[in-house]
Amino acid sequence: MNQGNIHFVGVGGQGILLASEMTAYALINAGFDLKKSEVHGMAQRGGSVEAHLRFDQTRVYSPLIEPGTVDFQLAFETMEAARYLPYLNRNSKVIVNTQRIMPPSVATGKATYPDNCLDALTRQGIAVIPVDAYAIAKELGNIKAANVVLVGALSTFLPLPAEAFHEVIATRLPARIQEVNLQAFKAGRAAIEKD
């Protein structure tokens, strides 16, 4: 794979922007050119957050991913995975955290959470890869590392060695959380490689 489009989606507070930054630095460390863009929206109130990341071995001219051209979607919440269906195509791979976060309309009883959010994707022939990142991070002792579990899962599909991510963890994260995030990254890779 010489180039790719990665779409990070979820809700505010899930570490989406950090996950996209870690992936960007790992790709840069491996020699790729890239552009990245973020849409925060109402992130501080639990609203949707997305980040676009485009990489290439030669040159990337625009950070925004066009609809229908996502190679990998890293979805931090199940309903958010379905929300961005127009960005996907039959060759897209969606790595989705199985965690459900109730939006305010559901929490107040004005709406119901859809039962089968991922059915819309599978009906389109899109590969959906569920990962219980929250449970894995909880087992490691820090639920905040769920985002890095997902980065680990994503890394198994990218054209760069795991060591590129190890370097990012060692150089970009505070020392007090490096070890748990390294373990979370490895657990995310293991969740994909065991299947």
CSV table of C-alpha atoms in Angstrom, one decimal:
chain,number,residue,atom,x,y,z
A,1,MET,CA,0.0,0.0,0.0
A,2,ASN,CA,1.6,3.2,-1.2
A,3,GLN,CA,-1.2,5.5,-0.2
A,4,GLY,CA,-4.4,5.6,1.9
A,5,ASN,CA,-7.2,7.5,3.4
A,6,ILE,CA,-8.0,7.0,7.1
A,7,HIS,CA,-11.1,8.4,8.8
A,8,PHE,CA,-11.3,8.6,12.6
A,9,VAL,CA,-14.8,9.1,13.9
A,10,GLY,CA,-16.4,9.1,17.4
A,11,VAL,CA,-17.6,11.5,20.1
A,12,GLY,CA,-15.9,14.1,22.1
A,13,GLY,CA,-13.7,12.8,24.9
A,14,GLN,CA,-12.7,9.5,23.4
A,15,GLY,CA,-9.2,10.4,22.4
A,16,ILE,CA,-9.9,10.5,18.7
A,17,LEU,CA,-7.5,13.4,18.0
A,18,LEU,CA,-4.7,11.8,19.9
A,19,ALA,CA,-5.2,8.6,18.0
A,20,SER,CA,-5.1,10.4,14.7
A,21,GLU,CA,-1.9,12.3,15.8
A,22,MET,CA,-0.2,9.0,16.8
A,23,THR,CA,-1.0,7.5,13.5
A,24,ALA,CA,0.2,10.6,11.7
A,25,TYR,CA,3.6,10.6,13.5
A,26,ALA,CA,4.0,6.9,12.9
A,27,LEU,CA,3.5,7.3,9.2
A,28,ILE,CA,5.8,10.3,9.1
A,29,ASN,CA,8.5,8.3,10.9
A,30,ALA,CA,8.1,5.6,8.2
A,31,GLY,CA,8.7,8.2,5.5
A,32,PHE,CA,5.2,8.9,4.2
A,33,ASP,CA,3.9,12.4,3.3
A,34,LEU,CA,0.6,13.2,4.8
A,35,LYS,CA,-2.1,15.8,5.5
A,36,LYS,CA,-4.6,15.7,8.4
A,37,SER,CA,-7.7,17.7,9.2
A,38,GLU,CA,-10.0,17.7,12.3
A,39,VAL,CA,-13.6,18.5,12.8
A,40,HIS,CA,-14.4,19.1,16.5
A,41,GLY,CA,-18.0,20.3,16.3
A,42,MET,CA,-19.6,20.1,19.7
A,43,ALA,CA,-16.9,17.8,21.0
A,44,GLN,CA,-16.9,19.2,24.5
A,45,ARG,CA,-20.6,18.3,24.8
A,46,GLY,CA,-20.2,14.7,23.5
A,47,GLY,CA,-20.8,15.7,19.9
A,48,SER,CA,-19.3,14.1,16.9
A,49,VAL,CA,-15.6,14.4,16.2
A,50,GLU,CA,-13.8,13.3,13.1
A,51,ALA,CA,-10.3,13.5,11.7
A,52,HIS,CA,-9.2,12.9,8.2
A,53,LEU,CA,-5.7,11.6,7.5
A,54,ARG,CA,-4.4,11.0,4.0
A,55,PHE,CA,-0.9,9.5,3.3
A,56,ASP,CA,1.2,8.8,0.3
A,57,GLN,CA,4.8,7.8,-0.5
A,58,THR,CA,5.0,10.8,-2.8
A,59,ARG,CA,2.9,13.9,-2.1
A,60,VAL,CA,-0.5,14.6,-0.6
A,61,TYR,CA,-2.1,17.9,-1.7
A,62,SER,CA,-5.3,18.0,0.3
A,63,PRO,CA,-6.2,16.8,3.9
A,64,LEU,CA,-9.9,16.2,3.2
A,65,ILE,CA,-11.1,12.7,2.2
A,66,GLU,CA,-13.8,12.7,-0.5
A,67,PRO,CA,-17.0,10.7,0.1
A,68,GLY,CA,-16.6,7.1,-1.1
A,69,THR,CA,-12.8,7.0,-0.8
A,70,VAL,CA,-12.1,5.9,2.8
A,71,ASP,CA,-9.7,2.9,3.0
A,72,PHE,CA,-9.9,2.6,6.7
A,73,GLN,CA,-12.4,4.0,9.2
A,74,LEU,CA,-11.5,3.8,12.9
A,75,ALA,CA,-14.8,4.2,14.6
A,76,PHE,CA,-14.7,4.8,18.4
A,77,GLU,CA,-18.4,4.3,18.9
A,78,THR,CA,-20.9,2.1,17.0
A,79,MET,CA,-23.5,4.7,15.9
A,80,GLU,CA,-20.7,7.0,14.7
A,81,ALA,CA,-19.5,4.3,12.4
A,82,ALA,CA,-22.9,4.3,10.6
A,83,ARG,CA,-23.2,8.1,10.6
A,84,TYR,CA,-20.3,8.4,8.1
A,85,LEU,CA,-21.5,5.6,5.6
A,86,PRO,CA,-21.2,8.0,2.6
A,87,TYR,CA,-17.5,8.1,3.1
A,88,LEU,CA,-17.1,4.4,2.7
A,89,ASN,CA,-17.0,2.0,-0.3
A,90,ARG,CA,-17.0,-1.7,-0.8
A,91,ASN,CA,-13.3,-1.9,-0.2
A,92,SER,CA,-13.3,0.1,3.0
A,93,LYS,CA,-12.5,-1.6,6.3
A,94,VAL,CA,-14.3,-0.3,9.4
A,95,ILE,CA,-12.6,-1.1,12.7
A,96,VAL,CA,-15.2,-0.3,15.2
A,97,ASN,CA,-15.2,-0.1,19.0
A,98,THR,CA,-18.3,-2.0,20.2
A,99,GLN,CA,-18.9,0.6,23.0
A,100,ARG,CA,-22.1,2.5,22.9
A,101,ILE,CA,-22.3,6.0,24.1
A,102,MET,CA,-25.8,7.4,24.5
A,103,PRO,CA,-26.3,10.8,22.9
A,104,PRO,CA,-28.4,13.4,24.9
A,105,SER,CA,-31.5,12.7,22.9
A,106,VAL,CA,-31.4,9.0,24.0
A,107,ALA,CA,-30.3,9.7,27.6
A,108,THR,CA,-33.4,12.0,28.0
A,109,GLY,CA,-35.7,9.5,26.5
A,110,LYS,CA,-36.6,11.5,23.4
A,111,ALA,CA,-35.0,8.9,21.0
A,112,THR,CA,-33.8,5.4,21.1
A,113,TYR,CA,-30.4,4.0,20.3
A,114,PRO,CA,-30.5,2.0,17.0
A,115,ASP,CA,-30.2,-1.8,17.7
A,116,ASN,CA,-28.1,-2.6,14.6
A,117,CYS,CA,-26.0,0.3,13.7
A,118,LEU,CA,-23.5,-1.7,11.8
A,119,ASP,CA,-26.0,-3.5,9.7
A,120,ALA,CA,-26.1,-0.6,7.3
A,121,LEU,CA,-22.4,-1.1,6.7
A,122,THR,CA,-22.5,-4.9,6.3
A,123,ARG,CA,-25.5,-4.6,3.9
A,124,GLN,CA,-23.3,-2.5,1.6
A,125,GLY,CA,-20.6,-5.3,1.6
A,126,ILE,CA,-18.2,-3.2,3.8
A,127,ALA,CA,-15.9,-5.2,6.0
A,128,VAL,CA,-16.7,-4.4,9.7
A,129,ILE,CA,-14.2,-5.5,12.3
A,130,PRO,CA,-15.5,-5.1,15.8
A,131,VAL,CA,-13.1,-4.6,18.7
A,132,ASP,CA,-14.2,-4.3,22.4
A,133,ALA,CA,-11.5,-1.6,23.0
A,134,TYR,CA,-13.2,-0.4,26.2
A,135,ALA,CA,-13.1,-3.9,27.8
A,136,ILE,CA,-9.5,-4.4,26.7
A,137,ALA,CA,-8.4,-1.0,28.2
A,138,LYS,CA,-10.3,-1.7,31.4
A,139,GLU,CA,-8.5,-5.0,31.8
A,140,LEU,CA,-5.2,-3.2,31.4
A,141,GLY,CA,-6.2,-0.8,34.2
A,142,ASN,CA,-6.9,2.4,32.3
A,143,ILE,CA,-10.0,2.9,30.2
A,144,LYS,CA,-8.5,6.1,28.7
A,145,ALA,CA,-6.2,3.8,26.7
A,146,ALA,CA,-9.1,2.4,24.6
A,147,ASN,CA,-8.2,4.8,21.8
A,148,VAL,CA,-4.7,3.3,21.7
A,149,VAL,CA,-6.2,-0.2,21.6
A,150,LEU,CA,-8.0,0.9,18.4
A,151,VAL,CA,-4.8,2.4,17.0
A,152,GLY,CA,-3.1,-1.0,17.6
A,153,ALA,CA,-5.9,-2.7,15.7
A,154,LEU,CA,-5.6,-0.2,12.8
A,155,SER,CA,-1.8,-0.6,12.7
A,156,THR,CA,-2.1,-4.2,11.5
A,157,PHE,CA,-3.5,-3.0,8.2
A,158,LEU,CA,-1.0,-0.2,7.6
A,159,PRO,CA,2.3,-0.5,5.6
A,160,LEU,CA,4.6,0.3,8.5
A,161,PRO,CA,6.2,-1.7,11.4
A,162,ALA,CA,4.7,-1.7,14.9
A,163,GLU,CA,8.0,-0.1,16.0
A,164,ALA,CA,7.0,3.1,14.3
A,165,PHE,CA,4.1,3.4,16.8
A,166,HIS,CA,6.3,2.3,19.7
A,167,GLU,CA,8.6,5.2,18.9
A,168,VAL,CA,5.6,7.6,18.9
A,169,ILE,CA,4.4,6.3,22.3
A,170,ALA,CA,7.9,6.7,23.7
A,171,THR,CA,8.4,10.2,22.3
A,172,ARG,CA,5.0,11.9,22.2
A,173,LEU,CA,3.2,10.6,25.4
A,174,PRO,CA,4.0,11.6,29.0
A,175,ALA,CA,6.3,9.1,30.7
A,176,ARG,CA,3.6,8.2,33.3
A,177,ILE,CA,1.2,6.7,30.7
A,178,GLN,CA,3.7,5.3,28.2
A,179,GLU,CA,3.7,1.7,29.5
A,180,VAL,CA,-0.1,1.3,29.7
A,181,ASN,CA,-0.4,2.8,26.2
A,182,LEU,CA,2.3,0.4,24.8
A,183,GLN,CA,0.4,-2.5,26.3
A,184,ALA,CA,-2.9,-1.1,24.9
A,185,PHE,CA,-1.3,-0.8,21.5
A,186,LYS,CA,0.0,-4.4,21.6
A,187,ALA,CA,-3.4,-5.7,22.8
A,188,GLY,CA,-5.2,-3.9,19.9
A,189,ARG,CA,-2.8,-5.6,17.5
A,190,ALA,CA,-3.4,-9.0,19.2
A,191,ALA,CA,-7.2,-8.5,19.0
A,192,ILE,CA,-6.9,-8.4,15.2
A,193,GLU,CA,-4.1,-11.0,14.7
A,194,LYS,CA,-5.9,-13.7,16.7
A,195,ASP,CA,-8.8,-13.8,14.2
